XYZ file of C-alpha atoms in Angstrom:
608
model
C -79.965 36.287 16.115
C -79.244 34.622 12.627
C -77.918 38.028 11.010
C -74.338 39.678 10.099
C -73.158 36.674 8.363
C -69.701 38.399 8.878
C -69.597 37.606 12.789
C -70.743 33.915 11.972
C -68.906 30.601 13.098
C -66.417 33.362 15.204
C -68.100 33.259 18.353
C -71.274 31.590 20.233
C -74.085 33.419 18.854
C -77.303 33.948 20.966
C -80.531 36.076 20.392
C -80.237 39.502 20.896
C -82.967 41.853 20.460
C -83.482 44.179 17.414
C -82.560 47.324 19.312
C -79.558 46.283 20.660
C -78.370 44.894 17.711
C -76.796 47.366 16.033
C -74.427 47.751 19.095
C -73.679 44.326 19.074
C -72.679 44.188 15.342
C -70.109 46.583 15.951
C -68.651 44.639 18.926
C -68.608 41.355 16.815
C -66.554 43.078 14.163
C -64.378 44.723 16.338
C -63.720 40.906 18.357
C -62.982 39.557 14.781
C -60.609 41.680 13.474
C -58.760 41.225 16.400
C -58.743 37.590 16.296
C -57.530 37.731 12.591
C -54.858 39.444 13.900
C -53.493 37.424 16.448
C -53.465 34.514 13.971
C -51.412 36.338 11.518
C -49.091 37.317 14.503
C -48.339 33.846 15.390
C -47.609 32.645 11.832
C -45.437 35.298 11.265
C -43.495 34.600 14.516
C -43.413 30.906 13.608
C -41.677 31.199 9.935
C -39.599 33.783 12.191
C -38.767 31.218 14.303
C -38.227 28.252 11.485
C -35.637 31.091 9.149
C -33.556 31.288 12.476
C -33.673 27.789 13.495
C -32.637 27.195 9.533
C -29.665 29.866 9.825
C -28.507 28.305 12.889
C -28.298 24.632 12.036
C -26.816 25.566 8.923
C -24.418 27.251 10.650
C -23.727 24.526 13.091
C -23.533 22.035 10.383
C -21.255 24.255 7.978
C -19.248 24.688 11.076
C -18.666 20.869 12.205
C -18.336 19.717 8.539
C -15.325 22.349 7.943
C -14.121 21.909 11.469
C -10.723 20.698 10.614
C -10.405 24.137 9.245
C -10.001 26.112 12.383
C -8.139 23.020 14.102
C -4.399 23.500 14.911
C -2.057 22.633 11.717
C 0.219 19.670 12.235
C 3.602 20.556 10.688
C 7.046 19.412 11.427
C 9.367 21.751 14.110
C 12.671 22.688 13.236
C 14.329 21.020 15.393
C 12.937 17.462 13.737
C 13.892 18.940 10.595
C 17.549 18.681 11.521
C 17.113 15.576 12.707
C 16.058 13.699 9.376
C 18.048 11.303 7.965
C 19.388 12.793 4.631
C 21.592 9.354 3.988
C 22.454 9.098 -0.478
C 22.396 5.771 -1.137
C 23.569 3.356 -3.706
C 20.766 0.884 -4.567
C 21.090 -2.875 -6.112
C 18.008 -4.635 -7.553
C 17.894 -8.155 -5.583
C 16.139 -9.712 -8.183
C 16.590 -13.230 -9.910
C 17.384 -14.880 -7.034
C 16.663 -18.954 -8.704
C 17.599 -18.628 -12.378
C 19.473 -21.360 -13.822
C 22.704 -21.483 -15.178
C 23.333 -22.899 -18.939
C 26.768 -23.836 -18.201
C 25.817 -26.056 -15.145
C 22.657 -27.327 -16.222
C 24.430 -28.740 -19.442
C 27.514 -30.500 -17.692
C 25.255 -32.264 -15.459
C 23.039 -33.495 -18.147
C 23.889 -36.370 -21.244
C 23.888 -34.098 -23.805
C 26.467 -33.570 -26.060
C 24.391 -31.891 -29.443
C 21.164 -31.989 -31.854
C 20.170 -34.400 -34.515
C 18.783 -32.587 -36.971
C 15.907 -34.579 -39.124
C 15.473 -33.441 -42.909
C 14.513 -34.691 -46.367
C 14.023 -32.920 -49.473
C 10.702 -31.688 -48.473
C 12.701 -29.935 -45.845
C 15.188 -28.219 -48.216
C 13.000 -26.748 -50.792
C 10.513 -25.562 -48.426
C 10.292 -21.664 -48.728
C 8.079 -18.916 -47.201
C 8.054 -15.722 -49.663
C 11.198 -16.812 -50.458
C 12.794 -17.284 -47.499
C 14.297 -20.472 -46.984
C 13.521 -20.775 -43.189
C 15.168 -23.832 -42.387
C 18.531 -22.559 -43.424
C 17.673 -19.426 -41.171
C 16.768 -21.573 -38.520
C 19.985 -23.738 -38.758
C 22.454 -21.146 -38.546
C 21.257 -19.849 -35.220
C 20.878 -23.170 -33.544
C 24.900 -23.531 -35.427
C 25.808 -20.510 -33.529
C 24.244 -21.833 -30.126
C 25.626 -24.787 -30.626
C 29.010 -23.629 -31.396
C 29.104 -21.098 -28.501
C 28.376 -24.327 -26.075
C 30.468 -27.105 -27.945
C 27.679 -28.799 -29.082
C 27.283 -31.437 -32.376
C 25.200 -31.411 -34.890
C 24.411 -34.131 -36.942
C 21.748 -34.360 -39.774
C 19.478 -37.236 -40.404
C 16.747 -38.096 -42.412
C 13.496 -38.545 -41.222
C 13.457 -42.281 -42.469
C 17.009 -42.897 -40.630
C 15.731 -41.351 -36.960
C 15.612 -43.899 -35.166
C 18.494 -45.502 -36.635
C 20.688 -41.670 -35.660
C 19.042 -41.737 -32.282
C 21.058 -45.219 -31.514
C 24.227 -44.110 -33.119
C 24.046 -40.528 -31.142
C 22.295 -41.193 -27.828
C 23.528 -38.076 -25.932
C 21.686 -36.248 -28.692
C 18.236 -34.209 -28.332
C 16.232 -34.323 -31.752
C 15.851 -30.510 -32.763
C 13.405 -29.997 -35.560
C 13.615 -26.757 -37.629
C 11.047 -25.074 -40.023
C 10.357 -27.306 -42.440
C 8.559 -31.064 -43.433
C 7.688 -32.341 -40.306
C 7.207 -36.161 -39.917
C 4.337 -35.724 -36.885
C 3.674 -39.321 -36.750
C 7.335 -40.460 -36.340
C 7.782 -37.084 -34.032
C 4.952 -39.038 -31.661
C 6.644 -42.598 -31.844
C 9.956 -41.133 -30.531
C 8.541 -38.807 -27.821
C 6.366 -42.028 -26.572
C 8.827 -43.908 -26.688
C 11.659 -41.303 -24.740
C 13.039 -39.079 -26.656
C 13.783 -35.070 -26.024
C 12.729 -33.220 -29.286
C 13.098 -29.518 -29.491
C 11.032 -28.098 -32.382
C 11.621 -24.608 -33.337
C 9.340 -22.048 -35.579
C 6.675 -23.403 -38.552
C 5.918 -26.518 -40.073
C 6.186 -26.170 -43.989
C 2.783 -28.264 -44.127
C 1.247 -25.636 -42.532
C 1.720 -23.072 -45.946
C 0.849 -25.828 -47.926
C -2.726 -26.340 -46.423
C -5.881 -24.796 -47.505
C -5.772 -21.286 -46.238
C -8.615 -21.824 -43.936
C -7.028 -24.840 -41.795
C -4.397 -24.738 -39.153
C -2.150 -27.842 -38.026
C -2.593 -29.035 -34.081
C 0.080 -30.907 -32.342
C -0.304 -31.865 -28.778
C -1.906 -28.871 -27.776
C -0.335 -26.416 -29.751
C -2.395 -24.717 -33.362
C -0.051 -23.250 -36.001
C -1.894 -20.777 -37.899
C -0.593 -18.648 -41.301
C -1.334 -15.125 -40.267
C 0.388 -11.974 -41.357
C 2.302 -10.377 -38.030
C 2.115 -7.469 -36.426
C 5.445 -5.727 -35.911
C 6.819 -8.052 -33.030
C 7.860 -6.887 -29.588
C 9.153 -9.456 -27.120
C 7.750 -12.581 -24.982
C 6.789 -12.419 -21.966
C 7.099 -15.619 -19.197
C 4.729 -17.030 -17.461
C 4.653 -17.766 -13.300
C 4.954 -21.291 -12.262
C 5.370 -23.209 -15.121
C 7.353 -26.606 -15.981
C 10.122 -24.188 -17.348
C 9.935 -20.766 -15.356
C 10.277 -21.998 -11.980
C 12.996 -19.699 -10.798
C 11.830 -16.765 -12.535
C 9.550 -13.841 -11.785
C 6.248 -13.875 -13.491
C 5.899 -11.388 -16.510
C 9.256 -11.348 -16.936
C 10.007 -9.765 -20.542
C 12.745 -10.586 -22.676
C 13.234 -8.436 -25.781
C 13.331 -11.720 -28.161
C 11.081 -11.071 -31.882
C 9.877 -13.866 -33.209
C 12.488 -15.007 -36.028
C 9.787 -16.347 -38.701
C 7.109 -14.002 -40.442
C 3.897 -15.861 -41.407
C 2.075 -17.533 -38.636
C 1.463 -17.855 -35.434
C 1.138 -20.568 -32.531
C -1.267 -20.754 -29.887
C -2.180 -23.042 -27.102
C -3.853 -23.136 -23.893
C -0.812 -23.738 -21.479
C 2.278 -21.656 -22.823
C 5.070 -20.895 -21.007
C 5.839 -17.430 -22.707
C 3.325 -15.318 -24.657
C 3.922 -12.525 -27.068
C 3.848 -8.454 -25.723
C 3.882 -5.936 -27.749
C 6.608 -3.040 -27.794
C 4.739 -0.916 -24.941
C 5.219 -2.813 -21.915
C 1.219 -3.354 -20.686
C -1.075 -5.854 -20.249
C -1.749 -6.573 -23.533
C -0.452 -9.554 -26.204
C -2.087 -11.353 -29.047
C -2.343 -14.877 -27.520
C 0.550 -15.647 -29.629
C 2.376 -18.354 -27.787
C 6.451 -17.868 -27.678
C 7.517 -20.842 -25.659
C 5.940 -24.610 -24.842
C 6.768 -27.529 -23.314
C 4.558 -30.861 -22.534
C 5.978 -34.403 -21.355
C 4.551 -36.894 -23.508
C 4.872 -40.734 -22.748
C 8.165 -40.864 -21.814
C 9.988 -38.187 -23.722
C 9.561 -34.507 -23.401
C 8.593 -32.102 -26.125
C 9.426 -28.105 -26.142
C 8.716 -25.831 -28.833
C 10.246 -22.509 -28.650
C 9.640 -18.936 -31.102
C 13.464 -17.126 -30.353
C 16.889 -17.788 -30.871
C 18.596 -19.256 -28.489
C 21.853 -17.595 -29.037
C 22.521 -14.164 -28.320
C 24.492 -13.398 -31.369
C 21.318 -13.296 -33.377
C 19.302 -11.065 -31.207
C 19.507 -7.153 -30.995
C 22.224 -6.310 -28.443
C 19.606 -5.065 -25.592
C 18.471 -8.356 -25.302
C 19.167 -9.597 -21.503
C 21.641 -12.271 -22.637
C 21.270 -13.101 -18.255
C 18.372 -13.918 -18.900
C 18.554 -15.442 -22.612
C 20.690 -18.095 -21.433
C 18.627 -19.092 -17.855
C 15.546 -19.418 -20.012
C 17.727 -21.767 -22.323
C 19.312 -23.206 -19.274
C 15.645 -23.689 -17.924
C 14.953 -25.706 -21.485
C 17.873 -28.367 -21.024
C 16.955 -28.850 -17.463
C 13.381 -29.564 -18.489
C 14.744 -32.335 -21.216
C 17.521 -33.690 -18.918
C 15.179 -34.654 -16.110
C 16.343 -33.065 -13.662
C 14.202 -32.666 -10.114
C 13.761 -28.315 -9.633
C 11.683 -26.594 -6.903
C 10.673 -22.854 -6.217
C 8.506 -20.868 -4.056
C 5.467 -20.505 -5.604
C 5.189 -16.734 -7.055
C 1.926 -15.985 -4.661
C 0.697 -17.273 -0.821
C -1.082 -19.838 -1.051
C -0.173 -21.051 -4.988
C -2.601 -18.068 -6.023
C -2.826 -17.964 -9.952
C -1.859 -14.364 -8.997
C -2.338 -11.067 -7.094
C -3.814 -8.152 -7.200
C -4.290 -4.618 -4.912
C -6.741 -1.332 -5.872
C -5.250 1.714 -4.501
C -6.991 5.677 -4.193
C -4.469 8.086 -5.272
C -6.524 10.849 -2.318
C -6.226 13.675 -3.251
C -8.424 16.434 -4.757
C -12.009 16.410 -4.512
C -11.623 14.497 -1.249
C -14.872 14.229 -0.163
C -15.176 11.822 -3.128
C -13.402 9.241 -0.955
C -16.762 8.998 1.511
C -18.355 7.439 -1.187
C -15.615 4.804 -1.969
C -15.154 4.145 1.905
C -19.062 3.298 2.087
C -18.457 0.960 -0.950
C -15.385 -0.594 0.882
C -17.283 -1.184 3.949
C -19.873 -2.871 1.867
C -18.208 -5.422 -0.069
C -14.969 -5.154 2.411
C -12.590 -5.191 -0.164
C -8.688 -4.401 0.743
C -7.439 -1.163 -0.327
C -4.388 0.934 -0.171
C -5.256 4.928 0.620
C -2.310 7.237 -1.144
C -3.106 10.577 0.752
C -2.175 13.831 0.516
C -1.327 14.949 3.775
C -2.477 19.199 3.077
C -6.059 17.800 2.012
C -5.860 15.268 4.944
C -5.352 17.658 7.748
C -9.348 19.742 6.025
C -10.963 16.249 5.861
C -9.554 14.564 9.552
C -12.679 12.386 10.312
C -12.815 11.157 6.301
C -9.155 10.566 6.853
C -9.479 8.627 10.518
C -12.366 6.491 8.780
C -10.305 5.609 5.706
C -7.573 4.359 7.876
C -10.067 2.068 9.847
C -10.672 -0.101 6.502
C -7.369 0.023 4.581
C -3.760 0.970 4.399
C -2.732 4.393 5.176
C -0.216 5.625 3.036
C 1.998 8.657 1.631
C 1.196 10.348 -1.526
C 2.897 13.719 -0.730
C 2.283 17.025 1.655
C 0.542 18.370 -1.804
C 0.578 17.192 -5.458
C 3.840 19.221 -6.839
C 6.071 16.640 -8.866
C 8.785 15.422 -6.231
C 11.368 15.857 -8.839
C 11.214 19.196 -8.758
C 11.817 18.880 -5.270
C 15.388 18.979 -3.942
C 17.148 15.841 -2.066
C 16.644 17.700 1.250
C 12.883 19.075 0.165
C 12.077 15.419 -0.550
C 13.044 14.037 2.513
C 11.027 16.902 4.656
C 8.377 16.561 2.236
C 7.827 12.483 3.137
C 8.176 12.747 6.598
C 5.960 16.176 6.494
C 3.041 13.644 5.420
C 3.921 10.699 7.362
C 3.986 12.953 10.680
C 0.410 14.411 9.477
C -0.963 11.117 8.580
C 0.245 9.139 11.906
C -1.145 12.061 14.072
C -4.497 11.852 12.507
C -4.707 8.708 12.252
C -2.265 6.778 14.768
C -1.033 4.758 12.188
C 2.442 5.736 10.781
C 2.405 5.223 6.916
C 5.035 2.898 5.313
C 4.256 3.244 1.822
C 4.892 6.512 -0.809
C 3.251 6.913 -4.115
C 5.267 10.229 -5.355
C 2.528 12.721 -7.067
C 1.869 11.489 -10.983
C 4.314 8.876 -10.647
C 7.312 10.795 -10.909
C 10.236 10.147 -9.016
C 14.211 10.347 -8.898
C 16.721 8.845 -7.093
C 16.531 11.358 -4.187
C 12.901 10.068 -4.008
C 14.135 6.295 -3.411
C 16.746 7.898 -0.583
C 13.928 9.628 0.736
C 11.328 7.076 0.909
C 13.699 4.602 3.159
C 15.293 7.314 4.886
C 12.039 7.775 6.519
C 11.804 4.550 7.175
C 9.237 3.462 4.780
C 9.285 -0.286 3.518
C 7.866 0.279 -0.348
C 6.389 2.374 -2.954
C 4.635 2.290 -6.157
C 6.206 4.658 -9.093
C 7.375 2.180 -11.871
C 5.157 1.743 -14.695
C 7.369 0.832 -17.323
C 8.613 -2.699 -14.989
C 10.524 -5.454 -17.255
C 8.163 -7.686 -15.039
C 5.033 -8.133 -13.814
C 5.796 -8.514 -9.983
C 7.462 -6.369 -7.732
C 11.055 -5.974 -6.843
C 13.198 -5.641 -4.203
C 16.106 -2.667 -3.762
C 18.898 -2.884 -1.169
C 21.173 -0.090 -0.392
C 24.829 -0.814 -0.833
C 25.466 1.929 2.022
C 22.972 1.163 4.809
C 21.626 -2.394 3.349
C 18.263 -1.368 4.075
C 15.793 -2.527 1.870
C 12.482 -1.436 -0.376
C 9.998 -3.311 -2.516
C 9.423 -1.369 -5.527
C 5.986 -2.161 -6.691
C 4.853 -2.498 -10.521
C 2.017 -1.004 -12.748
C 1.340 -2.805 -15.936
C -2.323 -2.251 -16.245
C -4.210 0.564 -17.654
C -5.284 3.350 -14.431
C -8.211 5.243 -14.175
C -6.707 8.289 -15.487
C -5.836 6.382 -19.106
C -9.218 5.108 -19.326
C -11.403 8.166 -17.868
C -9.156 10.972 -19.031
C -7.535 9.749 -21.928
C -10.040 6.985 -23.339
C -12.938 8.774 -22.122
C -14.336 5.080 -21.607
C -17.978 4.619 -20.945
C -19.084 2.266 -18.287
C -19.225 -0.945 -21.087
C -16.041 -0.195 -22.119
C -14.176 0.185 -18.875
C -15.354 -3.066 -17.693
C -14.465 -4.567 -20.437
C -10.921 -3.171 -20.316
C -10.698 -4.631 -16.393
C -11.739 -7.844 -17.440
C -9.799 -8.107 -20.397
C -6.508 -6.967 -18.158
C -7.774 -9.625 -15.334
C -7.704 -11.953 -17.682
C -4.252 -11.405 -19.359
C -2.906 -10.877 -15.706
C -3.857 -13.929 -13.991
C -2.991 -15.890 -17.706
C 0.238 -14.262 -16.350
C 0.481 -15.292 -12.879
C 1.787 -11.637 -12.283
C 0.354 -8.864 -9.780
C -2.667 -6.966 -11.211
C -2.569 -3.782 -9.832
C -5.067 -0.881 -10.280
C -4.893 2.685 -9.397
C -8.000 5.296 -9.083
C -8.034 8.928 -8.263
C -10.844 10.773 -6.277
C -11.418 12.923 -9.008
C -12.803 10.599 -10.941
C -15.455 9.412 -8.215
C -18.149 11.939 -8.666
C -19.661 9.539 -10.978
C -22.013 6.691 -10.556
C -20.758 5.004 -13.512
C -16.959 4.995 -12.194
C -17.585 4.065 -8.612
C -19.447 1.156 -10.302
C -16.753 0.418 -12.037
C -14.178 -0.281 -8.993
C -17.252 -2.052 -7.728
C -17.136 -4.560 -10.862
C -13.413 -4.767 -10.079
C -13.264 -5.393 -6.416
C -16.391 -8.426 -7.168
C -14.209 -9.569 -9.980
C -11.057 -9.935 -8.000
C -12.696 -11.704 -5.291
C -14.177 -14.229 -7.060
C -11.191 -15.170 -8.563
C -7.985 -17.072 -7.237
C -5.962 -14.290 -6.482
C -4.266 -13.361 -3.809
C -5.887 -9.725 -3.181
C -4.228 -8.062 -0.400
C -2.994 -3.899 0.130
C 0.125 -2.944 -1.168
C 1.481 -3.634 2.521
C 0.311 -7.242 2.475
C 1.834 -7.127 -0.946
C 5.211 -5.839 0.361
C 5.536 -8.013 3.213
C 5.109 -11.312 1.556
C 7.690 -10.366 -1.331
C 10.218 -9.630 1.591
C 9.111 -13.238 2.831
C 9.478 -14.920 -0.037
C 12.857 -13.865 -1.075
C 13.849 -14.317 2.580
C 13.131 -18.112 2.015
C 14.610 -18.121 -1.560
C 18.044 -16.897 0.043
C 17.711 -18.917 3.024
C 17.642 -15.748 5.645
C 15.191 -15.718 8.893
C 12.030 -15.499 8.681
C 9.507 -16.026 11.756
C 6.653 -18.839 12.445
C 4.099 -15.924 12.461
C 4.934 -15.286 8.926
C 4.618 -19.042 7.667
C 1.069 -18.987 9.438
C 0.281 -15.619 7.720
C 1.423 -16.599 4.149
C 1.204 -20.703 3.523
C 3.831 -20.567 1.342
C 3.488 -23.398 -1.295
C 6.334 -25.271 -2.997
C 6.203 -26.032 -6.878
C 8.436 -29.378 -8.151
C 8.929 -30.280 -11.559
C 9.151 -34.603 -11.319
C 11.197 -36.912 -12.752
C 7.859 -37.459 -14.612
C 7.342 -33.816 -16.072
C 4.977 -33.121 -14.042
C 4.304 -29.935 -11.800
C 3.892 -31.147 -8.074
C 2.943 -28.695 -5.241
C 3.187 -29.389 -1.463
C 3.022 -27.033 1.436
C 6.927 -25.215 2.562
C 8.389 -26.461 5.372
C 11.720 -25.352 7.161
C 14.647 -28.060 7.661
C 14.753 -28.069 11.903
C 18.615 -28.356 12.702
């Protein structure tokens, strides 16, 4: 039977004979619509069963991913609320700790006062009317005054002839003619010159040239309002000092500039950043025999604005006449290792947490070290993010929630440190040892409350008068914090403020790199979670942490950071310190030779 095209390809079809087959056409349609039935049955009850299975592991996910919802709260009892330590302190800044003293360095040196070289050249020479030598004079006068120091005046042609008749004199060359080639003879040939501000030949020149002397280029430029200078780490004359330390010394002379490749002190500007105009403040370069400093401030505090540091003033001065008298100096070197300096990134953890998962996959990529500042109320709704974080980096404190801690009483402050570090430990096992108050802000109740919980350092200061940290002991329990600095921009001034593209970002870290490590100070960055819902950002830290790694720094957490400052000033003041921290930090020790030059060889401890 080849009819009832309706019944075909649903069944075996055999012949059936014509008067049956009416019959048999019914049966065949009643079998088929059956059969279409059955199959629409079971795909219903399939998509049935896939909805369900959807709802359910939805459910199951939503339910293990917001887990830490429905787990207990951690919280501090009562009775360890009366048992905080509530201590007010009284805090010094042990700081400073090598800086040399003017009054020593000079009796122990042959000095006695400055011969002044001049000719008429000299006298007449005038920049917009200024007579700059005469301005120069009367603040070296002053110095030399305040010190009981001689000066005697000399013509060029009769140099050599003064330096016999005044040997315990240094040769100190003010703005004005310049005689370079008898300047070279002397310094070959021994002698200490000072030379201070502009050559006059240099606003005599074509307006397109600039005058080079042993590594330093004079320029005419029109300044920028001035700020201060700014020292450089580990240098023939700043051993003893902190790098980026900043004294508020202008620049006495208007119209040009210095640069060179190996200053000791730079120019900043009048907001403290990372930031200067590669003007150079302060050089010094042994040459033959002789020695040869150029300095851009007055070296007398009389003529300076009456917040300069005059502490200071007079060690960097002191630092100068040590440097001309010969005399053998050493220091710890600023970083582990002699790093050129040091650096730490940091996550400010806080809202939009789950943006952390994506940084912690970058960190355990590249394996960069980073410090985690976490808020302990978003902590306890993200506990496995948390746990993970703490597995690749430092755990620290940023608050139990983001209200400003100075709104915060003394007491409130206290709970409200060790209300995160109990959260953090328990999640973690780790107890935190650092705080990071919320936006920076921060009192002296937060300083009480930070050790009083027995933390070891923080980062709040942004507006540092260096570019390394600090240390702060308490005058009532003599228990000690390293305060940490911030002199570069943060993601919030470049994403928020700026509203930086990718390009530009970049090129702000590698600008502030670069100024940094010119520095020899600590470089360090700090990024919110907020920000890392974009590509483009998390590429950016990316770019940073490569950056930092390929450079000689010493790149470390805030802890590592922390610890090694303690170290270091340990050594500087001659207190304990253990083996296991000489194997963990190399310490390196810097000499400046009888020959000028800057000699490094590993620290080792005197055995008695």
């Amino acid at each position: 039977y080849t009819g009832a095209a309706e019944t075909e390809g649903v069944y075996f079809k055999r012949y059936v004979p014509v008067k049956l087959r009416s019959d048999y056409d019914k049966r065949s349609g009643s079998l088929h619509n059956s059969h279409e039935f059955k199959h629409r049955s079971l795909w219903a009850n399939l998509a049935s069963v896939i909805v369900v299975l959807s709802v359910v592991v939805t459910s199951v996910y939503s339910l293990i991913h917001n887990m830490d919802l429905f787990r207990s709260p951690i919280d501090l009892e009562p009775d360890e609320i009366s048992k905080l330590d509530y201590t007010q302190h009284r805090w010094q800044r042990v700081t400073d700790n090598k800086l040399p003293d003017l009054p020593s360095v000079l009796a122990k040196m042959n000095m006695k006062g400055f011969i002044v070289p001049y000719n008429n050249k000299s006298i007449d020479s005038l920049f917009n009317g200024v007579n700059l030598r005469q301005h120069a004079l009367k603040h070296w006068r002053n110095f030399a005054k305040r010190n009981r120091l001689y000066i005697k005046h000399c013509r060029w042609k009769n140099l050599i002839k003064c330096q016999r008749l005044f040997k315990d004199g240094i040769i100190l060359v003010p703005p004005g003619y310049w005689d370079f080639e008898l300047l070279d003879f002397v310094l070959t040939n021994g002698a200490n010159v000072i030379a201070y501000g502009p050559p006059a030949q240099l606003f005599s020149v074509a307006k397109d040239k600039a005058i080079q002397w042993h590594g330093l280029t004079f320029e005419e430029v029109l300044k920028k309002e001035s700020g201060g200078l700014i020292l450089r780490g580990d240098q023939l004359l700043t051993l003893g000092f902190d790098a980026g330390l900043i004294l508020k010394a202008s620049s006495p002379f208007d119209g040009f500039r210095a640069i060179s490749a190996s200053p000791q002190a730079v120019s900043i500007g009048n907001i403290y950043d990372a930031s200067g105009e590669n003007e150079t403040r302060l050089f010094a370069k042994t040459i033959g025999s002789g020695r040869l400093v150029w300095m851009d401030f007055a070296p007398d505090p009389k003529d300076h604005n009456p917040e300069i540091n005059v502490k200071h003033l007079n060690a960097l001065n002191a630092s100068i006449f040590r440097y001309l008298s010969r005399q053998i100096y050493t220091d710890i070197a600023m970083w582990p290792q002699a790093k050129h300096f040091a650096a730490l990134i940091e996550e400010d953890t806080e809202d939009q947490f789950d943006n952390a998962r994506a940084v912690v996959d970058l960190i355990n990529k590249k394996n960069y070290p980073i410090s985690w500042y976490i808020l302990s109320n978003l902590a306890l709704k993200h506990r496995q993010l948390t746990q993970d974080m703490s597995k690749i980096g430092e755990i620290a404190c940023h608050g139990d929630h983001h209200g400003i801690f100075t709104k915060s009483s003394r007491q409130d402050q206290v709970i409200r440190i060790a209300r995160c570090q109990r959260v953090l430990t328990e999640i973690t096992g780790v107890k935190p040892l650092a705080f990071r108050p919320p936006e920076e802000e921060h009192n002296d109740s937060t300083i009480d409350a930070i050790v009083n919980n027995g933390m070891t350092h923080y980062i709040a200061n942004n507006t540092p008068d260096r570019a390394v940290p600090e240390i702060q002991v308490s005058l009532v329990s003599r228990k000690s914090l390293v305060s940490i600095p911030r002199m570069v921009s943060d993601d919030y001034e470049m994403w928020h403020t700026r509203n930086l593209n990718y390009t530009n970002t970049i090129s702000l870290i590698d600008e502030e790199i670069t100024w940094m490590s010119h520095i020899g100070g600590l470089y360090m960055y700090s990024f919110h979670t907020q920000f890392m819902n974009s590509p483009d950002n998390l590429n950016a830290i990316e770019h940073l942490g490569d950056k930092l790694k390929q450079l000689d720094a010493y790149f470390a957490t805030s802890k590592n950071i922390a610890d090694w400052w303690h170290f270091r000033t340990a050594l500087q003041r001659n207190e304990g310190v253990t083996e296991e921290q000489f194997s963990r930090f190399n310490p390196i020790l810097l000499s400046v030779s009888e020959e000028g030059q800057l000699v490094r060889t590993p620290y080792r401890v005197s055995k008695k």
